[in-house]
Short mmCIF file of C-alpha atoms in Angstrom, two decimals:
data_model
loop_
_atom_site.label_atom_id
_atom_site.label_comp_id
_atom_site.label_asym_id
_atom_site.label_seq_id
_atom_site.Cartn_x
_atom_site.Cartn_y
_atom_site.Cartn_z
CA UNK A 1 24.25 7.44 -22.79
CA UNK A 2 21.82 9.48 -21.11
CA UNK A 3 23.25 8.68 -18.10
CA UNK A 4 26.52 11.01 -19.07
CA UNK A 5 24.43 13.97 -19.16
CA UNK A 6 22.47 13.20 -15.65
CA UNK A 7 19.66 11.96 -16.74
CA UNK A 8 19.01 15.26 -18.20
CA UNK A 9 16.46 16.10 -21.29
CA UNK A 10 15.88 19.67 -22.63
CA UNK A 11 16.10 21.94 -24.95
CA UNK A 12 19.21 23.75 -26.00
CA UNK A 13 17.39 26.84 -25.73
CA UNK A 14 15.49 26.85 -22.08
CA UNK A 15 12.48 28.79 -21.39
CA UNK A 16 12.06 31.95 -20.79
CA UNK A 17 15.87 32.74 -22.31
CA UNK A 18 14.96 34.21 -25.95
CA UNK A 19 16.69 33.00 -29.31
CA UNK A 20 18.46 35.90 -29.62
CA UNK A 21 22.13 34.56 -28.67
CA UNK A 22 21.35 32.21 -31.48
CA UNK A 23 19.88 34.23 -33.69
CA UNK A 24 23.26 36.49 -33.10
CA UNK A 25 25.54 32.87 -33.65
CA UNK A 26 23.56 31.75 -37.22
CA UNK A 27 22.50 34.71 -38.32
CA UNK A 28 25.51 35.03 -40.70
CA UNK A 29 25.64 32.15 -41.98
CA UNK A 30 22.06 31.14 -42.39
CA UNK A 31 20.65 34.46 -43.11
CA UNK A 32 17.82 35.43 -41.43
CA UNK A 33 14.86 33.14 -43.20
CA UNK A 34 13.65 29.65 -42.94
CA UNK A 35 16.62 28.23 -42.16
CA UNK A 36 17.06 29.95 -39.29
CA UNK A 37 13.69 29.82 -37.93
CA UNK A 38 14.53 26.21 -38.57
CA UNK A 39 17.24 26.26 -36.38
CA UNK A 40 15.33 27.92 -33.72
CA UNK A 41 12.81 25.58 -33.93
CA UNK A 42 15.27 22.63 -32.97
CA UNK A 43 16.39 24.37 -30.52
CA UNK A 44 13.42 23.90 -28.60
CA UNK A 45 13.15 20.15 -29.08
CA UNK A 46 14.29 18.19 -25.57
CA UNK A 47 17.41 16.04 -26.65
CA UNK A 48 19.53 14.04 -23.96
CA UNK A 49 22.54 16.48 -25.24
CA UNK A 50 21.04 19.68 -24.67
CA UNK A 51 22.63 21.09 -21.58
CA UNK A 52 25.88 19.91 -23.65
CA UNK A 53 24.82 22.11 -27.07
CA UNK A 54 23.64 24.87 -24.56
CA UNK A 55 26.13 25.25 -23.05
CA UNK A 56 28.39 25.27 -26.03
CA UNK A 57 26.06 28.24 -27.80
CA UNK A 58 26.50 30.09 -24.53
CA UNK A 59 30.31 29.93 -24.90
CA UNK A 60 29.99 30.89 -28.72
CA UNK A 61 28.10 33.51 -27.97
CA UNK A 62 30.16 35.13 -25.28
CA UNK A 63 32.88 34.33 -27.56
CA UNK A 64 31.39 36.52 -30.20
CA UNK A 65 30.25 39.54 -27.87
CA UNK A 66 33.90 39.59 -26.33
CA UNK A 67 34.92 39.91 -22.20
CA UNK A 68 36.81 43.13 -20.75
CA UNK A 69 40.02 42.07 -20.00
CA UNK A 70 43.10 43.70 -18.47
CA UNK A 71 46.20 42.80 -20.11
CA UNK A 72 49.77 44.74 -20.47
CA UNK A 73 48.18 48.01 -19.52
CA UNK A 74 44.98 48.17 -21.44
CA UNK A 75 41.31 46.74 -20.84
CA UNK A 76 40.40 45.02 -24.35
CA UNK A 77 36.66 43.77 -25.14
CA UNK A 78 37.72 41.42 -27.80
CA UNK A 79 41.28 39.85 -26.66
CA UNK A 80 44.70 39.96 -29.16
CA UNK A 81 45.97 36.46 -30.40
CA UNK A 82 49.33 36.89 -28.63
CA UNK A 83 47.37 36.35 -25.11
CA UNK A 84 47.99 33.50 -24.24
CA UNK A 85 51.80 32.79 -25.42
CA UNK A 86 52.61 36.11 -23.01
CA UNK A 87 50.60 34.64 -20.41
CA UNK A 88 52.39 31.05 -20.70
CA UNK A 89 55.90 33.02 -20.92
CA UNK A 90 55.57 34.64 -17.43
CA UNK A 91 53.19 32.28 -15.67
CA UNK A 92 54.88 28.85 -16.21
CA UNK A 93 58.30 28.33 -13.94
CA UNK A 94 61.51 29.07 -16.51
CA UNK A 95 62.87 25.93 -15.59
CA UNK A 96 59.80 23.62 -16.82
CA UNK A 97 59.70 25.67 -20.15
CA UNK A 98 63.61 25.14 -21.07
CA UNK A 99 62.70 21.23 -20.33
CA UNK A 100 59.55 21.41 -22.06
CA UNK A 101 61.23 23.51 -25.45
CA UNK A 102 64.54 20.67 -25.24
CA UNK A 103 61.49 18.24 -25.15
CA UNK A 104 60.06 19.86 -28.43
CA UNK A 105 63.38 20.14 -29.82
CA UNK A 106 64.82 16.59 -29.57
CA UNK A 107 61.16 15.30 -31.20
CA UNK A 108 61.15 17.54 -33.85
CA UNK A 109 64.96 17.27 -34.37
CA UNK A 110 64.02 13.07 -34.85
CA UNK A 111 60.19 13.73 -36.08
CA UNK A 112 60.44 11.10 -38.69
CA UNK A 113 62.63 8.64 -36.81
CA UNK A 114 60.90 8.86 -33.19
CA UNK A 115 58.12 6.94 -31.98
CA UNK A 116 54.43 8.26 -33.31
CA UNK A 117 53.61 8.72 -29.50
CA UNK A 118 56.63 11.43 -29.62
CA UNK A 119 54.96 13.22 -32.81
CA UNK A 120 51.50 13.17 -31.02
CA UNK A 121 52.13 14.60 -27.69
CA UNK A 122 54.37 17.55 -29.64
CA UNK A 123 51.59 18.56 -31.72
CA UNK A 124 48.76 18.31 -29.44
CA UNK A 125 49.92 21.14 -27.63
CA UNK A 126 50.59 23.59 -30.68
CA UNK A 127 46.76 22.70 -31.64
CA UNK A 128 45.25 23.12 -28.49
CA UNK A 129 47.61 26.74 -28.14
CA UNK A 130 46.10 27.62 -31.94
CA UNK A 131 42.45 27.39 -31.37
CA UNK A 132 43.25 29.23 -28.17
CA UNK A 133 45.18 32.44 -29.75
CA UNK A 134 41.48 32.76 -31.75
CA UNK A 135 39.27 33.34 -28.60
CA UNK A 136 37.95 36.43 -27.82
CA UNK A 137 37.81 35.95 -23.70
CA UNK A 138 41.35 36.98 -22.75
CA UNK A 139 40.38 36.14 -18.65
CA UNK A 140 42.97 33.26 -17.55
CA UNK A 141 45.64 30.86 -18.09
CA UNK A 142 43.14 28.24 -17.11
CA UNK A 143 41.53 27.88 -20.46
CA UNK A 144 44.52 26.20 -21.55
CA UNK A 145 45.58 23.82 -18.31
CA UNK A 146 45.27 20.44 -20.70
CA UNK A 147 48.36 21.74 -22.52
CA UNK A 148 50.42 21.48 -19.40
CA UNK A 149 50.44 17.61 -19.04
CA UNK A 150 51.43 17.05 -22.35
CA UNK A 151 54.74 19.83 -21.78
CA UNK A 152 55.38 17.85 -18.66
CA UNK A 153 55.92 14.61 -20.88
CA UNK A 154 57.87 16.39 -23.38
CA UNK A 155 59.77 17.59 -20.45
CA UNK A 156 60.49 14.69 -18.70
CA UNK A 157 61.78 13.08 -21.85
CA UNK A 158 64.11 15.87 -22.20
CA UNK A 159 65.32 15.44 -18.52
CA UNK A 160 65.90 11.46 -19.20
CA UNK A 161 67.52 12.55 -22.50
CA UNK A 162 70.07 14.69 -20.33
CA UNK A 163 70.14 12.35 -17.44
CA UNK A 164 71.85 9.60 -19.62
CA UNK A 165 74.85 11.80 -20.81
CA UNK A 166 77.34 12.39 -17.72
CA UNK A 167 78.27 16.03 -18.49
CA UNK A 168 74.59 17.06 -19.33
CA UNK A 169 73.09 15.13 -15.94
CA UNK A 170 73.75 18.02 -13.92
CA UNK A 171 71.81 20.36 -16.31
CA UNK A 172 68.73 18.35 -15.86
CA UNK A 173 68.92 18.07 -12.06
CA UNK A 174 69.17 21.62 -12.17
CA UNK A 175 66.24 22.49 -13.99
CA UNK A 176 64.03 19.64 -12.87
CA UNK A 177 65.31 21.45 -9.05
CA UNK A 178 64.42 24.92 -10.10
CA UNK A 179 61.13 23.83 -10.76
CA UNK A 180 60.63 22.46 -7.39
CA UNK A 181 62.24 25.60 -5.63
CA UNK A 182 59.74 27.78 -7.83
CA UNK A 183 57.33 25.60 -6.37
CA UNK A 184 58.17 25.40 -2.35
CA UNK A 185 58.52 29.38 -2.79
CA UNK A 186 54.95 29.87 -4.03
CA UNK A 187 53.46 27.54 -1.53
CA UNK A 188 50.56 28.18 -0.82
CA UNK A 189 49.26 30.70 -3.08
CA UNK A 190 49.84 29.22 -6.31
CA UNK A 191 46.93 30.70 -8.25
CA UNK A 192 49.01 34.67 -8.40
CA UNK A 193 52.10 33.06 -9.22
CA UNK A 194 54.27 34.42 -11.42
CA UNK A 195 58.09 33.43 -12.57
CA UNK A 196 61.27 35.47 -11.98
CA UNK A 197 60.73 37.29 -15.96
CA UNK A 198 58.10 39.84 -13.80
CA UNK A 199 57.25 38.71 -10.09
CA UNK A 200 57.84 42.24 -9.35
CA UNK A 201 55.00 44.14 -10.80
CA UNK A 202 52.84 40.75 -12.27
CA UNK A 203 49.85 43.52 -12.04
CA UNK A 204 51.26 45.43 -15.17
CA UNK A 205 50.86 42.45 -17.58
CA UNK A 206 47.40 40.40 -16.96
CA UNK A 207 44.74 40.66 -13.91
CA UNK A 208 41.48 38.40 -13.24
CA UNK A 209 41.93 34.76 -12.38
CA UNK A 210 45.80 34.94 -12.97
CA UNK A 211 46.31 36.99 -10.58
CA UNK A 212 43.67 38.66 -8.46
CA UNK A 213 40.15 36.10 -8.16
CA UNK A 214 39.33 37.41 -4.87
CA UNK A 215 41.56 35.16 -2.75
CA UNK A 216 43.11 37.76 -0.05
CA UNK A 217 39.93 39.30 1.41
CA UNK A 218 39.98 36.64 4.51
CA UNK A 219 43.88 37.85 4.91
CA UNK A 220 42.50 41.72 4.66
CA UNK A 221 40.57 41.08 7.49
CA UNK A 222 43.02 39.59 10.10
CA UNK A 223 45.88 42.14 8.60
CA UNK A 224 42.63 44.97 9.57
CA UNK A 225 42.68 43.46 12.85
CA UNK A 226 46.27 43.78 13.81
CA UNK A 227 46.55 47.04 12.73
CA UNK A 228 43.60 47.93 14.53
CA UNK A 229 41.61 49.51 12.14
CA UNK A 230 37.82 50.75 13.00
CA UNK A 231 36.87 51.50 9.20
CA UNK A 232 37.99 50.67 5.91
CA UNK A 233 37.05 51.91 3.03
CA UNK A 234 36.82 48.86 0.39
CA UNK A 235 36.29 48.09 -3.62
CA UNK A 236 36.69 44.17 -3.80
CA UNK A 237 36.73 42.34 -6.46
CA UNK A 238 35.95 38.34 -5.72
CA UNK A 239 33.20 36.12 -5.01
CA UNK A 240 33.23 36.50 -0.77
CA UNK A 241 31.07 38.42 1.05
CA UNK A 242 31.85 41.48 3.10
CA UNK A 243 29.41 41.09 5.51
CA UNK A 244 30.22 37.63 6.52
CA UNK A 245 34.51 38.42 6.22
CA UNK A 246 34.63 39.69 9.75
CA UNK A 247 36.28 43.20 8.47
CA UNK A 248 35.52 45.97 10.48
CA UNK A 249 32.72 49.09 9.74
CA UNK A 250 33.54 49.70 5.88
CA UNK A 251 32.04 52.21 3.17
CA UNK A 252 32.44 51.62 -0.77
CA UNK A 253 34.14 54.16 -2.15
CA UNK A 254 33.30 55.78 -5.40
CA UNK A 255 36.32 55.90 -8.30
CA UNK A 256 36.44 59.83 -8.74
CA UNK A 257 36.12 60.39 -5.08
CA UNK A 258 39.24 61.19 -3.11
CA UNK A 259 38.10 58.91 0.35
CA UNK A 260 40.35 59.56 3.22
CA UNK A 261 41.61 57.22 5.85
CA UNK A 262 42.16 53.32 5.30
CA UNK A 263 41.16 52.78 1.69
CA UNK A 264 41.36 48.54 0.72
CA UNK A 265 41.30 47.73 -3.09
CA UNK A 266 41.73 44.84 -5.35
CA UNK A 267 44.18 44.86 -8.25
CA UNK A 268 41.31 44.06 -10.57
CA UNK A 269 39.27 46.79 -9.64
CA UNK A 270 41.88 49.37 -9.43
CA UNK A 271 44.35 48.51 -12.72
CA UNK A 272 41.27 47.70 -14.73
CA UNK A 273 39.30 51.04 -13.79
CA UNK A 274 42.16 52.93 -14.39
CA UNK A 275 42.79 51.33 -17.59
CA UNK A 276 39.63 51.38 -19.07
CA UNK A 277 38.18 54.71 -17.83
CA UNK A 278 40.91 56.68 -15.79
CA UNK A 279 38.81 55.23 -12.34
CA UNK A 280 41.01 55.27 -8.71
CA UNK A 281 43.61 58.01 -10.60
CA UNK A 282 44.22 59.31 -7.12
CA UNK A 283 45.25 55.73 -5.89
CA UNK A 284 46.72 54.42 -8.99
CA UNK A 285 50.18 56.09 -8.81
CA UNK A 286 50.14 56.31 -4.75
CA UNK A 287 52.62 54.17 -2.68
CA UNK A 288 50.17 51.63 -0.65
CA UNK A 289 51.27 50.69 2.76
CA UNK A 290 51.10 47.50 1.50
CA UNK A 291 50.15 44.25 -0.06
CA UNK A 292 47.89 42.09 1.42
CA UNK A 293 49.02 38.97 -0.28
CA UNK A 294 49.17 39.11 -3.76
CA UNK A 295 45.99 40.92 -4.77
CA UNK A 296 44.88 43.83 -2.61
CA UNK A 297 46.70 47.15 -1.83
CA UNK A 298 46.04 48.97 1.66
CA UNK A 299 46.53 52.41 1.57
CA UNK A 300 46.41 55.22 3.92
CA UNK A 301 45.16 58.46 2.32
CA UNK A 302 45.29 61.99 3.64
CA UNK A 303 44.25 65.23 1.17
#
């Protein structure tokens, strides 16, 4: 047992962090007595789980102090429920979700007739999708990746389903092959990919790890380069490093301050300032020279 947790025993709560995100979590329900300075007190007691329960309180807790998010225009602190099924809509390829809803259609057409396995896998993914739609942290359609293994079954039985009947055969080899076209055409860059509903402007509907996590700064660089540029002005918005990205002499630019010359910025930092605060107005609505990959517009800017 304690081998699944590395060995590990502590407390949930680990010196010097306070009690307050906990106090926050159980405040409400236990009121703010004994049996919360109960609580706290167990908190502090080394169990084999507690890097488990801590790290669960620290994802309740962020939960119930919300995340900035960008998403169809607007920065939101506390998310909408409809996240999610938007972000599915637009991010998975069109062919896998008519396979996947024929899938969910021929089980629940047979629900009482079909195998229990059938039921199972159709429902799983409504229940994992419903505790979803209540989170507060609107940041990514990687929160809900395990629902896409149990489409893919639903959609393969619809594919055998069609495969089987001679006129409908072709209809399955068609969507099963749009899928893989969708595929070959977003090779490499999967992680920005969007389907044919919006792969024009994907930057309008949702940001952050769906589209722009900082993957194009190494491309920014060598595209610098070429155009042989001897200073960039840059707002980036990612985990690498500037220093170490081999870019040449750059300045950060402030988000009220007109900045002249080559100005580099990431689609999170510019569609998210603008939406939240009005931030990079005098970039927002100007034609960049263009796109370095999917996340970062160059511009060239003159008063």
């Amino acid at each position: 047992f304690r081998s699944g947790y590395r060995f590990h025993i502590q407390p949930v709560i680990v010196p010097p962090e306070s009690h307050t995100p906990l106090n926050r979590l159980l405040g409400p329900m236990l009121g703010h007595g004994t049996l919360l300075k109960i609580a706290n007190r167990l908190a502090d007691v080394p169990t084999p789980m507690g890097g488990l329960l801590r790290g669960y309180a620290e994802l309740l807790n962020h939960d119930s102090l919300g995340h900035p998010a960008f998403f169809l225009g607007r920065v939101r602190w506390t998310g909408v429920w409809y996240f999610f099924p938007v972000v599915m809509g637009v991010k998975t390829p069109i062919g896998f979700s008519l396979l996947a809803l024929a899938g969910l259609g021929l089980v629940f057409y047979r629900f009482r007739a079909g195998p229990w396995q059938h039921r199972v896998t159709a429902l799983f993914p409504f229940g994992i999708l419903l505790v979803c739609m209540t989170s507060r942290i609107n940041i990514g359609l990687r929160h809900i990746l395990p629902i896409y293994p149990l489409l893919a079954l639903l959609a393969g039985h619809a594919a055998a389903q069609l495969f089987v009947q001679r006129k409908m055969r072709w209809v399955a080899v068609g969507l099963a092959g749009w899928v893989v076209v969708a595929s070959l055409i977003a090779h490499p860059d999967y992680l920005p990919y969007f389907n044919e509903a919006i792969r024009s402007h994907p930057e309008r509907f949702v940001m952050d790890s769906d589209l722009d996590w900082g993957q194009d700064l190494y491309h920014l660089s060598a595209r610098l380069h070429e155009l042989g540029v001897d200073h960039v002005a840059i707002r980036y918005s990612g985990g690498g490093s500037l220093h170490m990205s081999d870019l040449p002499p750059y300045t950060i630019p402030k988000p009220k301050e007109i900045t002249e010359g080559y100005v580099a910025i990431s689609l999170g930092v510019l569609e998210t300032g603008y939406g939240e605060a009005g931030d990079w107005a005098w970039l927002h609505d100007r034609q960049p020279l263009e796109r370095i990959g999917h996340s970062i517009n160059l511009y060239y800017v003159t008063k």
